[in-house]
XYZ file of N, CA and C in Angstrom:
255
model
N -105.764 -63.745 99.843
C -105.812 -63.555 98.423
C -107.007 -64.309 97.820
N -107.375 -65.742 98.530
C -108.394 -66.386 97.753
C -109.821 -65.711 98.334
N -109.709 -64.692 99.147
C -111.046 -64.023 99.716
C -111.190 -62.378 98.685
N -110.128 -62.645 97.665
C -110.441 -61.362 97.173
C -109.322 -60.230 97.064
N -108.284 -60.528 98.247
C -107.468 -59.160 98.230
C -106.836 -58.530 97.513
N -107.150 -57.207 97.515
C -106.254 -56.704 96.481
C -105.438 -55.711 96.921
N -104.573 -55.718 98.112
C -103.554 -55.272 98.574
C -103.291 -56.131 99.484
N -101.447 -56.365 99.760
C -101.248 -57.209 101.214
C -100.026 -56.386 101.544
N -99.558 -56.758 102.970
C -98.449 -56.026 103.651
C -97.833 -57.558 103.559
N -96.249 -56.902 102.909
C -95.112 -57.178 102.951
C -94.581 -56.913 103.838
N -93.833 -57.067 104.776
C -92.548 -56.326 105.704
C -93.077 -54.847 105.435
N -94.207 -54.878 105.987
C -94.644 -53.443 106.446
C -95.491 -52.611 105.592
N -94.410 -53.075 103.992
C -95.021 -52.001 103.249
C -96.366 -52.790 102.640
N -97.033 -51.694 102.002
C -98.332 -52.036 100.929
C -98.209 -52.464 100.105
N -98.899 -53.939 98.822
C -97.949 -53.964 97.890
C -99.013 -54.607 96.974
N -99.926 -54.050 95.807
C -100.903 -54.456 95.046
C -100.948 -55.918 94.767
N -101.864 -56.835 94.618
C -102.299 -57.898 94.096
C -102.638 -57.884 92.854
N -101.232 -58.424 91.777
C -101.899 -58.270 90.485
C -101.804 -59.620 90.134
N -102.069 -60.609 90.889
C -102.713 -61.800 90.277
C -103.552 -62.887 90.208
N -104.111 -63.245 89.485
C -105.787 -64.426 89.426
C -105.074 -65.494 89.910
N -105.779 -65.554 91.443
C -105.677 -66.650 92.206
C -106.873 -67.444 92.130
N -106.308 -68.875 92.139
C -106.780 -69.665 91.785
C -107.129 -70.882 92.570
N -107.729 -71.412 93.710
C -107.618 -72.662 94.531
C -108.108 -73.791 93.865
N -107.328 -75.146 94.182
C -107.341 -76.571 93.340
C -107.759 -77.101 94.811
N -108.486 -78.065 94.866
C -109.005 -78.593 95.422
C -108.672 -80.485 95.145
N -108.216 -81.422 96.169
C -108.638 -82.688 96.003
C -107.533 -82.885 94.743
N -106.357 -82.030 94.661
C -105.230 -82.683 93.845
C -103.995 -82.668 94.644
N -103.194 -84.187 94.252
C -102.145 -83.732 95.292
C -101.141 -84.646 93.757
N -100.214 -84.151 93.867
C -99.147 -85.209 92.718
C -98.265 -85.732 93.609
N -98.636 -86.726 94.967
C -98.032 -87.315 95.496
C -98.970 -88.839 95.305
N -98.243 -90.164 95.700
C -98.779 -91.322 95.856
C -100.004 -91.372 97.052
N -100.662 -91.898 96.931
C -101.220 -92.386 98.619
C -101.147 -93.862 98.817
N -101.188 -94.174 100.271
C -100.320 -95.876 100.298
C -100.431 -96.738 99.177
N -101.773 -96.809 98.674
C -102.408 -97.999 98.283
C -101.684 -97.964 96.712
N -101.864 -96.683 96.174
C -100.848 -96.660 95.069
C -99.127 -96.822 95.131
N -98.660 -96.337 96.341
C -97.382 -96.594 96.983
C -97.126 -98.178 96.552
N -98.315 -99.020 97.202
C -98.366 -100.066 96.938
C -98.252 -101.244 95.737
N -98.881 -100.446 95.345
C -99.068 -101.134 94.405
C -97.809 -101.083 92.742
N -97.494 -99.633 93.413
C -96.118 -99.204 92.380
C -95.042 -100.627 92.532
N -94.656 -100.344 94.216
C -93.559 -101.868 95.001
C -93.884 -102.589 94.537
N -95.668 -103.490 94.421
C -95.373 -104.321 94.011
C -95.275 -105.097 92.555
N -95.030 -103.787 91.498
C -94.744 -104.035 90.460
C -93.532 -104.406 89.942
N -92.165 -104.520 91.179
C -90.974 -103.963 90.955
C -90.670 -105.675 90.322
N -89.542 -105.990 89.559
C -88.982 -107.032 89.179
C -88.965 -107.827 90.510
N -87.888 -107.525 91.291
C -87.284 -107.806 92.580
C -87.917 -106.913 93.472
N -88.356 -107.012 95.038
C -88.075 -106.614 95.770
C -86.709 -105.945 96.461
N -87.530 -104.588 96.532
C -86.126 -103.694 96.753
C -85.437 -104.352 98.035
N -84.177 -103.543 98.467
C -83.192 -104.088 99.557
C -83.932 -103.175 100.621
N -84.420 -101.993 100.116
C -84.578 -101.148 101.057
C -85.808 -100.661 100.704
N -86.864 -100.024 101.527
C -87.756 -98.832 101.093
C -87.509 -97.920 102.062
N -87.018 -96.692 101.791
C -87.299 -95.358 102.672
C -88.663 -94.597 102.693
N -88.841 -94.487 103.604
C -90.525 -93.417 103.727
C -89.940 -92.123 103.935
N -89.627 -91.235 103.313
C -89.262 -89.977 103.792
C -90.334 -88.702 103.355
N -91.436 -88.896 103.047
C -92.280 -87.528 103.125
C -93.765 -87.844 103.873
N -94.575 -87.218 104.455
C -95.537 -87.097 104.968
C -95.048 -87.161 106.390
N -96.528 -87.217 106.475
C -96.982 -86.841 108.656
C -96.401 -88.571 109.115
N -95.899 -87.827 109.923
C -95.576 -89.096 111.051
C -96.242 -90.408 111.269
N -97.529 -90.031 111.669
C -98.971 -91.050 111.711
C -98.770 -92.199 110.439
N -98.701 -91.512 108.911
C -98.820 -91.987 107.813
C -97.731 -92.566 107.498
N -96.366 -92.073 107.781
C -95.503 -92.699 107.714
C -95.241 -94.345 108.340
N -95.638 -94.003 109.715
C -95.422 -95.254 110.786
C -96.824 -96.364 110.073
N -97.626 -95.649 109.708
C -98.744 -96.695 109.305
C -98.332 -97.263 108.182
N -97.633 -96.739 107.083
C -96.969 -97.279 105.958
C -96.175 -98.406 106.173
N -94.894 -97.953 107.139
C -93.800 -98.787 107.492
C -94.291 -100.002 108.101
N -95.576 -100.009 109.032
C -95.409 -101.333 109.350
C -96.947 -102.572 108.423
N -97.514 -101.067 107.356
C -97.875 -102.187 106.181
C -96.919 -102.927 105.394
N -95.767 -102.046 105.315
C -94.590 -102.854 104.069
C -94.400 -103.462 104.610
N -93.727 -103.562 105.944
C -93.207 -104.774 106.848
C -94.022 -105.695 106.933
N -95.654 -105.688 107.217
C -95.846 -107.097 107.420
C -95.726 -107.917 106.293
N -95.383 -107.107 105.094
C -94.929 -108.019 103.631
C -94.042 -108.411 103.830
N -93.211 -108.254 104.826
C -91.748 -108.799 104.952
C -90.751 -108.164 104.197
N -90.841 -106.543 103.573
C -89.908 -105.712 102.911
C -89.181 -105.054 104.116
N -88.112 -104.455 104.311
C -86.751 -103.688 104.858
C -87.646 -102.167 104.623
N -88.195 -101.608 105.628
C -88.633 -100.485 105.568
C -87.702 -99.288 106.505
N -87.486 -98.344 106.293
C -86.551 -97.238 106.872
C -87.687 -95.862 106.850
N -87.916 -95.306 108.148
C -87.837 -93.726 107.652
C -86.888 -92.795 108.961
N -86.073 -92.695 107.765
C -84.989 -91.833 108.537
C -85.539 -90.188 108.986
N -84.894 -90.235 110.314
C -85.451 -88.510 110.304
C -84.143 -87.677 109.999
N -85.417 -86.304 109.833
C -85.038 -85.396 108.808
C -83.069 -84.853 109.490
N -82.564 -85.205 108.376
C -81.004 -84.668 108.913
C -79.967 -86.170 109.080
N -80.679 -87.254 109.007
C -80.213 -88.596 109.652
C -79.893 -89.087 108.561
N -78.125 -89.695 108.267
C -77.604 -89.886 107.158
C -77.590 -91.411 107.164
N -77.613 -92.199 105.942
C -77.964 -93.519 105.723
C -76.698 -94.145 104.596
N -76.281 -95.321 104.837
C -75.470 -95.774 103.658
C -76.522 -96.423 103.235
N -76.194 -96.210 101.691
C -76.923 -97.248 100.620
C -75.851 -98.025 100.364
């Protein structure tokens, strides 16, 4: 669609492109660590817990053991893995 198309197959059938597509570039409305960071360490108290539950693996594990060497309770549970608060 962002090359132009103006027809695509659905489940087989043909099915017009009637809309102005648009690509965004270099926006994401998620944190990245350093803002992650810096949110925590605005908090009154240090939380009991921090969960990491979105992004790539890599980023995750690199997160968890920046919070930790602060000495915060870091968790990232995998996906399906139930937790008491």
């Amino acid at each position: 669609m962002l090359d132009g198309a103006r027809e695509l197959k659905l489940r087989g059938t043909s099915v017009p492109v009637r809309a102005k597509v648009v690509q965004m570039t270099g926006f994401s409305a998620h944190a990245d660590w350093m803002e992650e960071d810096r949110w925590l360490a605005r908090a009154p108290s240090p939380p009991d817990r921090v969960f990491l539950v979105h992004g790539e693996l890599p980023a995750i594990e690199a997160q968890r053991a920046r919070l930790s060497a602060k000495g915060w309770r870091v968790e990232a549970p995998q996906p399906g893995q139930e937790v008491q608060l």
